[in-house]
mmCIF file of C-alpha atoms and ligand atoms in Angstrom:
data_model
loop_
_atom_site.group_PDB
_atom_site.id
_atom_site.type_symbol
_atom_site.label_atom_id
_atom_site.label_comp_id
_atom_site.label_asym_id
_atom_site.label_seq_id
_atom_site.Cartn_x
_atom_site.Cartn_y
_atom_site.Cartn_z
ATOM 1 C CA MET A 995 18.509 1.167 -16.920
ATOM 2 C CA GLN A 996 19.372 0.768 -13.350
ATOM 3 C CA PRO A 997 16.245 -0.514 -11.220
ATOM 4 C CA ALA A 998 15.005 1.961 -9.283
ATOM 5 C CA THR A 999 15.376 1.319 -5.401
ATOM 6 C CA ILE A 1000 11.980 0.810 -3.167
ATOM 7 C CA ILE A 1001 12.474 0.780 0.191
ATOM 8 C CA GLY A 1002 9.431 -0.209 2.338
ATOM 9 C CA GLY A 1003 8.199 -4.149 2.173
ATOM 10 C CA PRO A 1004 4.992 -4.953 0.836
ATOM 11 C CA GLY A 1005 3.516 -5.163 3.248
ATOM 12 C CA SER A 1006 2.237 -1.652 3.515
ATOM 13 C CA PRO A 1007 -0.683 -0.864 1.116
ATOM 14 C CA TYR A 1008 1.451 2.413 -0.719
ATOM 15 C CA ALA A 1009 4.672 0.532 -1.201
ATOM 16 C CA ARG A 1010 2.526 -2.044 -2.792
ATOM 17 C CA LYS A 1011 0.865 0.418 -5.357
ATOM 18 C CA ILE A 1012 4.193 2.072 -6.236
ATOM 19 C CA MET A 1013 5.330 -1.832 -6.797
ATOM 20 C CA ILE A 1014 2.452 -2.685 -8.323
ATOM 21 C CA ILE A 1015 2.802 0.688 -10.862
ATOM 22 C CA CYS A 1016 6.681 -0.585 -11.569
ATOM 23 C CA GLU A 1017 4.998 -3.655 -12.796
ATOM 24 C CA PHE A 1018 2.523 -2.712 -14.818
ATOM 25 C CA LYS A 1019 5.074 -0.062 -15.942
ATOM 26 C CA GLN A 1020 8.489 -2.788 -16.650
ATOM 27 C CA VAL A 1021 10.098 -0.075 -14.641
ATOM 28 C CA PRO A 1022 12.955 -2.892 -12.903
ATOM 29 C CA TRP A 1023 12.578 -1.872 -9.472
ATOM 30 C CA ARG A 1024 14.369 -3.857 -6.340
ATOM 31 C CA CYS A 1025 13.791 -3.084 -2.613
ATOM 32 C CA ASP A 1026 14.923 -2.986 1.015
ATOM 33 C CA PRO A 1027 11.566 -4.368 2.671
ATOM 34 C CA ILE A 1028 11.301 -2.473 5.843
ATOM 35 C CA VAL A 1029 8.495 -1.395 8.416
ATOM 36 C CA PRO A 1030 8.383 1.988 8.984
ATOM 37 C CA PHE A 1031 9.644 2.114 12.070
ATOM 38 C CA GLN A 1032 12.769 -0.025 11.763
ATOM 39 C CA GLY A 1033 14.406 2.819 9.228
ATOM 40 C CA ASN A 1034 17.740 4.202 11.163
ATOM 41 C CA ASP A 1035 18.834 8.099 10.682
ATOM 42 C CA GLU A 1036 19.476 7.812 7.429
ATOM 43 C CA PHE A 1037 15.780 6.834 6.286
ATOM 44 C CA THR A 1038 14.720 9.753 8.692
ATOM 45 C CA ARG A 1039 16.727 11.976 6.047
ATOM 46 C CA LEU A 1040 14.924 10.421 3.145
ATOM 47 C CA SER A 1041 11.482 10.605 4.227
ATOM 48 C CA PRO A 1042 10.935 13.576 7.363
ATOM 49 C CA LEU A 1043 7.982 12.000 8.148
ATOM 50 C CA ARG A 1044 9.535 8.319 9.122
ATOM 51 C CA ARG A 1045 7.319 7.000 5.558
ATOM 52 C CA ILE A 1046 7.241 4.004 3.224
ATOM 53 C CA PRO A 1047 7.598 3.739 0.899
ATOM 54 C CA VAL A 1048 10.682 5.998 -0.652
ATOM 55 C CA PHE A 1049 11.470 5.309 -4.036
ATOM 56 C CA ILE A 1050 15.239 6.429 -5.146
ATOM 57 C CA ASP A 1051 16.002 6.199 -8.978
ATOM 58 C CA ASP A 1052 19.135 8.113 -11.258
ATOM 59 C CA GLN A 1053 16.755 11.819 -10.706
ATOM 60 C CA VAL A 1054 14.586 11.898 -7.906
ATOM 61 C CA THR A 1055 14.101 10.726 -3.954
ATOM 62 C CA LEU A 1056 10.529 10.905 -3.100
ATOM 63 C CA ALA A 1057 8.719 9.854 -0.607
ATOM 64 C CA ASP A 1058 4.528 9.459 -0.745
ATOM 65 C CA SER A 1059 3.477 7.216 -2.589
ATOM 66 C CA THR A 1060 0.834 10.201 -4.568
ATOM 67 C CA ALA A 1061 4.030 12.420 -6.218
ATOM 68 C CA ILE A 1062 6.529 8.614 -6.933
ATOM 69 C CA ALA A 1063 3.087 7.318 -9.158
ATOM 70 C CA GLU A 1064 2.352 10.663 -10.282
ATOM 71 C CA TYR A 1065 6.185 11.221 -11.259
ATOM 72 C CA LEU A 1066 6.343 7.563 -12.379
ATOM 73 C CA ASP A 1067 3.424 8.225 -15.043
ATOM 74 C CA GLU A 1068 5.003 11.427 -16.277
ATOM 75 C CA ARG A 1069 7.936 9.895 -16.922
ATOM 76 C CA TYR A 1070 6.704 6.342 -18.098
ATOM 77 C CA PRO A 1071 3.523 7.177 -20.150
ATOM 78 C CA ASP A 1072 2.761 3.608 -21.654
ATOM 79 C CA PRO A 1073 0.456 1.905 -20.235
ATOM 80 C CA PRO A 1074 -0.814 5.297 -19.244
ATOM 81 C CA LEU A 1075 -1.972 5.281 -14.447
ATOM 82 C CA PHE A 1076 -4.586 8.349 -15.609
ATOM 83 C CA PRO A 1077 -7.573 7.978 -17.820
ATOM 84 C CA PRO A 1078 -7.851 10.740 -20.605
ATOM 85 C CA GLY A 1079 -9.757 13.847 -20.414
ATOM 86 C CA PRO A 1080 -9.708 16.459 -16.930
ATOM 87 C CA ALA A 1081 -13.187 14.949 -15.666
ATOM 88 C CA ALA A 1082 -11.943 11.358 -15.337
ATOM 89 C CA ARG A 1083 -8.258 12.171 -14.478
ATOM 90 C CA ALA A 1084 -9.548 14.254 -11.386
ATOM 91 C CA LYS A 1085 -11.757 11.709 -11.153
ATOM 92 C CA ALA A 1086 -8.804 9.491 -10.616
ATOM 93 C CA ARG A 1087 -7.125 11.521 -8.418
ATOM 94 C CA TRP A 1088 -9.731 12.199 -5.589
ATOM 95 C CA LEU A 1089 -10.242 8.513 -5.014
ATOM 96 C CA GLU A 1090 -6.619 8.635 -5.129
ATOM 97 C CA GLU A 1091 -6.936 10.214 -2.492
ATOM 98 C CA PHE A 1092 -9.925 9.337 -0.827
ATOM 99 C CA ALA A 1093 -8.228 6.256 -0.651
ATOM 100 C CA ASP A 1094 -5.122 6.969 0.505
ATOM 101 C CA THR A 1095 -6.624 8.951 3.928
ATOM 102 C CA ARG A 1096 -9.969 7.635 4.589
ATOM 103 C CA MET A 1097 -8.922 4.565 4.668
ATOM 104 C CA GLY A 1098 -5.487 5.247 5.174
ATOM 105 C CA ASP A 1099 -7.472 5.833 8.131
ATOM 106 C CA VAL A 1100 -9.697 2.863 8.753
ATOM 107 C CA PHE A 1101 -7.664 0.388 7.241
ATOM 108 C CA ILE A 1102 -4.672 1.013 7.794
ATOM 109 C CA TRP A 1103 -4.600 2.390 11.670
ATOM 110 C CA LYS A 1104 -8.142 1.352 13.007
ATOM 111 C CA LEU A 1105 -7.731 -2.209 11.818
ATOM 112 C CA PHE A 1106 -4.674 -3.136 10.780
ATOM 113 C CA ASN A 1107 -2.519 -1.590 13.377
ATOM 114 C CA ASN A 1108 -4.730 -2.600 16.565
ATOM 115 C CA ALA A 1109 -4.885 -6.015 14.785
ATOM 116 C CA VAL A 1110 -1.595 -7.093 12.868
ATOM 117 C CA ILE A 1111 1.688 -4.126 14.013
ATOM 118 C CA LYS A 1112 -0.002 -3.902 17.630
ATOM 119 C CA PRO A 1113 0.984 -7.284 18.043
ATOM 120 C CA GLY A 1114 3.499 -7.962 15.530
ATOM 121 C CA VAL A 1115 6.206 -5.559 15.666
ATOM 122 C CA TRP A 1116 5.609 -2.768 19.706
ATOM 123 C CA LYS A 1117 4.312 -7.046 21.304
ATOM 124 C CA LEU A 1118 1.486 -5.081 22.218
ATOM 125 C CA PRO A 1119 -2.136 -7.004 22.411
ATOM 126 C CA ARG A 1120 -4.472 -7.252 19.497
ATOM 127 C CA ASP A 1121 -6.783 -4.831 20.659
ATOM 128 C CA GLU A 1122 -10.328 -5.662 20.488
ATOM 129 C CA ASP A 1123 -12.387 -2.987 21.802
ATOM 130 C CA ALA A 1124 -10.815 -0.514 19.285
ATOM 131 C CA ILE A 1125 -10.420 -3.305 15.898
ATOM 132 C CA ALA A 1126 -14.956 -3.517 16.602
ATOM 133 C CA ALA A 1127 -15.398 0.427 16.920
ATOM 134 C CA ALA A 1128 -13.659 0.186 13.834
ATOM 135 C CA LEU A 1129 -15.951 -2.115 12.117
ATOM 136 C CA ARG A 1130 -19.098 -0.493 13.515
ATOM 137 C CA ASN A 1131 -17.958 3.151 13.026
ATOM 138 C CA ASP A 1132 -16.076 3.635 10.518
ATOM 139 C CA LEU A 1133 -15.685 0.681 8.043
ATOM 140 C CA PRO A 1134 -19.534 0.941 7.303
ATOM 141 C CA GLU A 1135 -18.960 4.625 5.883
ATOM 142 C CA VAL A 1136 -15.976 3.760 3.639
ATOM 143 C CA MET A 1137 -17.413 0.949 1.778
ATOM 144 C CA ASN A 1138 -21.100 2.897 1.144
ATOM 145 C CA TYR A 1139 -19.207 5.464 -0.453
ATOM 146 C CA LEU A 1140 -16.977 3.370 -1.827
ATOM 147 C CA GLU A 1141 -20.431 1.277 -3.523
ATOM 148 C CA SER A 1142 -21.953 4.401 -4.570
ATOM 149 C CA VAL A 1143 -18.416 4.654 -6.661
ATOM 150 C CA ALA A 1144 -18.345 1.675 -7.937
ATOM 151 C CA PRO A 1145 -18.410 0.554 -11.556
ATOM 152 C CA ASP A 1146 -21.154 -2.241 -12.414
ATOM 153 C CA ASP A 1147 -18.077 -3.163 -14.223
ATOM 154 C CA GLY A 1148 -14.453 -3.316 -15.653
ATOM 155 C CA PHE A 1149 -12.512 -0.216 -13.944
ATOM 156 C CA VAL A 1150 -13.782 2.985 -12.155
ATOM 157 C CA CYS A 1151 -12.341 4.803 -14.584
ATOM 158 C CA GLY A 1152 -12.307 2.749 -17.499
ATOM 159 C CA THR A 1153 -9.350 1.471 -18.052
ATOM 160 C CA LEU A 1154 -7.345 0.219 -15.066
ATOM 161 C CA ALA A 1155 -5.816 3.592 -13.213
ATOM 162 C CA ILE A 1156 -4.366 5.085 -9.826
ATOM 163 C CA ALA A 1157 -8.078 5.132 -8.339
ATOM 164 C CA ASP A 1158 -9.021 1.327 -8.421
ATOM 165 C CA ILE A 1159 -4.968 0.243 -7.729
ATOM 166 C CA ALA A 1160 -5.483 2.980 -4.840
ATOM 167 C CA VAL A 1161 -8.698 1.375 -3.357
ATOM 168 C CA ALA A 1162 -8.054 -2.373 -3.852
ATOM 169 C CA VAL A 1163 -4.702 -2.277 -1.999
ATOM 170 C CA HIS A 1164 -6.133 -1.602 1.020
ATOM 171 C CA PHE A 1165 -7.665 -5.100 1.039
ATOM 172 C CA ALA A 1166 -5.335 -7.527 1.242
ATOM 173 C CA ASN A 1167 -4.415 -5.302 4.811
ATOM 174 C CA LEU A 1168 -7.786 -5.629 6.233
ATOM 175 C CA ARG A 1169 -7.805 -9.982 5.017
ATOM 176 C CA TRP A 1170 -4.729 -9.816 7.148
ATOM 177 C CA ALA A 1171 -6.016 -8.210 10.115
ATOM 178 C CA ARG A 1172 -8.279 -11.328 10.418
ATOM 179 C CA THR A 1173 -11.604 -9.179 11.219
ATOM 180 C CA ALA A 1174 -15.126 -11.201 10.960
ATOM 181 C CA VAL A 1175 -16.206 -8.676 8.209
ATOM 182 C CA ASP A 1176 -18.623 -9.448 6.700
ATOM 183 C CA LEU A 1177 -18.775 -7.729 3.098
ATOM 184 C CA THR A 1178 -21.570 -8.766 0.960
ATOM 185 C CA PRO A 1179 -23.672 -5.619 1.977
ATOM 186 C CA TRP A 1180 -21.476 -4.383 -0.467
ATOM 187 C CA PRO A 1181 -21.706 -6.370 -3.679
ATOM 188 C CA LYS A 1182 -20.531 -3.815 -6.422
ATOM 189 C CA THR A 1183 -17.487 -2.484 -4.436
ATOM 190 C CA MET A 1184 -15.982 -6.001 -3.775
ATOM 191 C CA ALA A 1185 -17.098 -7.286 -7.385
ATOM 192 C CA TRP A 1186 -14.953 -4.027 -8.824
ATOM 193 C CA MET A 1187 -12.025 -5.313 -6.097
ATOM 194 C CA ALA A 1188 -11.691 -8.574 -7.374
ATOM 195 C CA ARG A 1189 -11.385 -7.303 -10.993
ATOM 196 C CA VAL A 1190 -8.747 -5.264 -9.841
ATOM 197 C CA GLU A 1191 -6.850 -7.486 -7.310
ATOM 198 C CA ALA A 1192 -6.848 -9.766 -10.565
ATOM 199 C CA VAL A 1193 -5.032 -8.035 -12.483
ATOM 200 C CA PRO A 1194 -1.623 -10.355 -12.834
ATOM 201 C CA GLU A 1195 0.688 -7.245 -11.697
ATOM 202 C CA PHE A 1196 -1.563 -6.864 -8.725
ATOM 203 C CA ALA A 1197 -2.308 -9.885 -7.490
ATOM 204 C CA LYS A 1198 1.896 -10.445 -8.077
ATOM 205 C CA LEU A 1199 2.434 -8.200 -5.516
ATOM 206 C CA THR A 1200 -0.577 -8.977 -3.503
ATOM 207 C CA ASN A 1201 0.861 -12.566 -3.150
ATOM 208 C CA LEU A 1202 4.322 -11.006 -1.983
ATOM 209 C CA GLY A 1203 3.032 -9.513 0.854
ATOM 210 C CA THR A 1204 0.958 -12.285 2.249
ATOM 211 C CA ARG A 1205 3.678 -14.297 2.254
ATOM 212 C CA ALA A 1206 5.921 -11.881 3.528
ATOM 213 C CA ILE A 1207 3.399 -10.928 6.438
ATOM 214 C CA THR A 1208 3.154 -14.569 6.466
ATOM 215 C CA THR A 1209 6.718 -15.543 6.900
ATOM 216 C CA ARG A 1210 9.817 -14.948 9.753
ATOM 217 C CA SER A 1211 11.871 -12.639 9.278
ATOM 218 C CA ALA A 1212 15.118 -14.920 9.649
ATOM 219 C CA ASP A 1213 13.441 -16.560 6.107
ATOM 220 C CA ARG A 1214 12.499 -13.475 4.510
ATOM 221 C CA ARG A 1215 15.725 -12.957 1.764
ATOM 222 C CA ALA A 1216 15.386 -16.489 0.811
ATOM 223 C CA LEU A 1217 11.443 -16.047 0.212
ATOM 224 C CA TYR A 1218 12.647 -12.939 -2.026
ATOM 225 C CA ALA A 1219 14.939 -14.981 -3.726
ATOM 226 C CA GLU A 1220 12.316 -17.542 -4.701
ATOM 227 C CA MET A 1221 9.156 -14.536 -5.916
ATOM 228 C CA GLY A 1222 12.532 -13.359 -8.002
ATOM 229 C CA VAL A 1223 12.673 -9.748 -5.670
ATOM 230 C CA ALA A 1224 15.864 -7.659 -5.820
ATOM 231 C CA LEU A 1225 16.528 -6.922 -2.911
ATOM 232 C CA THR A 1226 19.445 -4.286 -2.057
ATOM 233 C CA GLU A 1227 22.658 -4.312 -1.177
ATOM 234 C CA THR A 1228 22.201 -2.661 2.441
ATOM 235 C CA THR A 1229 19.283 -2.202 4.744
ATOM 236 C CA LEU A 1230 18.086 1.000 6.545
ATOM 237 C CA ALA A 1231 16.361 -1.253 9.353
ATOM 238 C CA GLY A 1232 17.698 0.193 12.332
ATOM 239 C CA PRO A 1233 19.500 -1.781 15.358
ATOM 240 C CA GLU A 1234 16.237 -0.671 17.671
ATOM 241 C CA PHE A 1235 12.420 0.316 16.513
ATOM 242 C CA ARG A 1236 11.406 3.749 16.894
ATOM 243 C CA LYS A 1237 8.392 5.419 16.620
ATOM 244 C CA GLY A 1238 7.256 8.028 13.722
ATOM 245 C CA PRO A 1239 4.974 10.515 13.530
ATOM 246 C CA MET A 1240 1.311 8.720 12.995
ATOM 247 C CA SER A 1241 2.616 5.853 15.125
ATOM 248 C CA VAL A 1242 0.396 4.837 18.210
HETATM 249 N N1 GSH B 1148 0.751 9.645 2.209
HETATM 250 C C1 GSH B 1148 1.715 8.511 2.724
HETATM 251 C C2 GSH B 1148 1.355 7.380 3.903
HETATM 252 C C3 GSH B 1148 2.204 6.742 3.646
HETATM 253 C C4 GSH B 1148 2.082 5.513 5.102
HETATM 254 O O1 GSH B 1148 1.638 5.800 5.906
HETATM 255 N N2 GSH B 1148 2.581 4.326 5.436
HETATM 256 C C5 GSH B 1148 3.403 3.679 6.596
HETATM 257 C C6 GSH B 1148 2.848 2.809 6.366
HETATM 258 S S1 GSH B 1148 1.838 1.994 5.398
HETATM 259 C C7 GSH B 1148 3.792 4.318 7.087
HETATM 260 O O2 GSH B 1148 4.765 4.763 6.663
HETATM 261 N N3 GSH B 1148 3.510 4.278 8.413
HETATM 262 C C8 GSH B 1148 5.060 5.338 9.410
HETATM 263 C C9 GSH B 1148 4.379 6.262 10.438
HETATM 264 O O3 GSH B 1148 3.612 6.823 10.034
HETATM 265 O O4 GSH B 1148 4.926 6.537 11.734
HETATM 266 C C10 GSH B 1148 2.057 7.495 1.160
HETATM 267 O O5 GSH B 1148 1.048 7.810 0.056
HETATM 268 O O6 GSH B 1148 2.882 7.315 0.693
#
């Protein structure tokens, strides 16, 4: 099978979610590890919202991690990403939506963006006031909700499912934001996250993301080779960084 292409690097929780799912389902993949702001006109054509990940294989071009995950699960049903039964499947979808939307807003846009993207991409200062406000006003609400649904053991819908992956990917970005947040008030959630992050396919991609975001861009090709991740022959990175619809 020709490897599928994932456009977007492992620093993005949404791109990493798709890489983990491909590993989980043993779907061969290669990537063009761009950040969305680097995308050229061809990237805009493939991803009209200028977001990563984009997933391309012999049958589809998709630019949303939820649509990609559902496609991968239908095309490669084993091992399943969704639990059996309508109620459990609905719960998995709802938690994925909560993770993509509310956790994305708080963990990525209010925290990772102000701590890492602003200095790293836009050469602006790290915004400590915005980070402190998000830690005070938003993060506890998200964590309280997760604590109310966190399982006492195992995974939230029984076996590992889309919900666990979609929630857990955000915690690496929170660590990479290097805030002084104390997560001990939410022990059930953190024990659940530790179980998800220990799944080998998950751990492999968290490690790749950690190494990629701490490696200079000139050295990243060598890093991907060392980690056994195939890259596309050409890249959709353009000559300058451009803001997308959600960028601030
Ligand atoms: N709902 C989308 C969200 C993807 C997303 O927001 N990706 C971020 C990177 S972590 C992005 O590309 N942002 C660029 C922008 O919004 O301008 C998904 O699940 O794929």
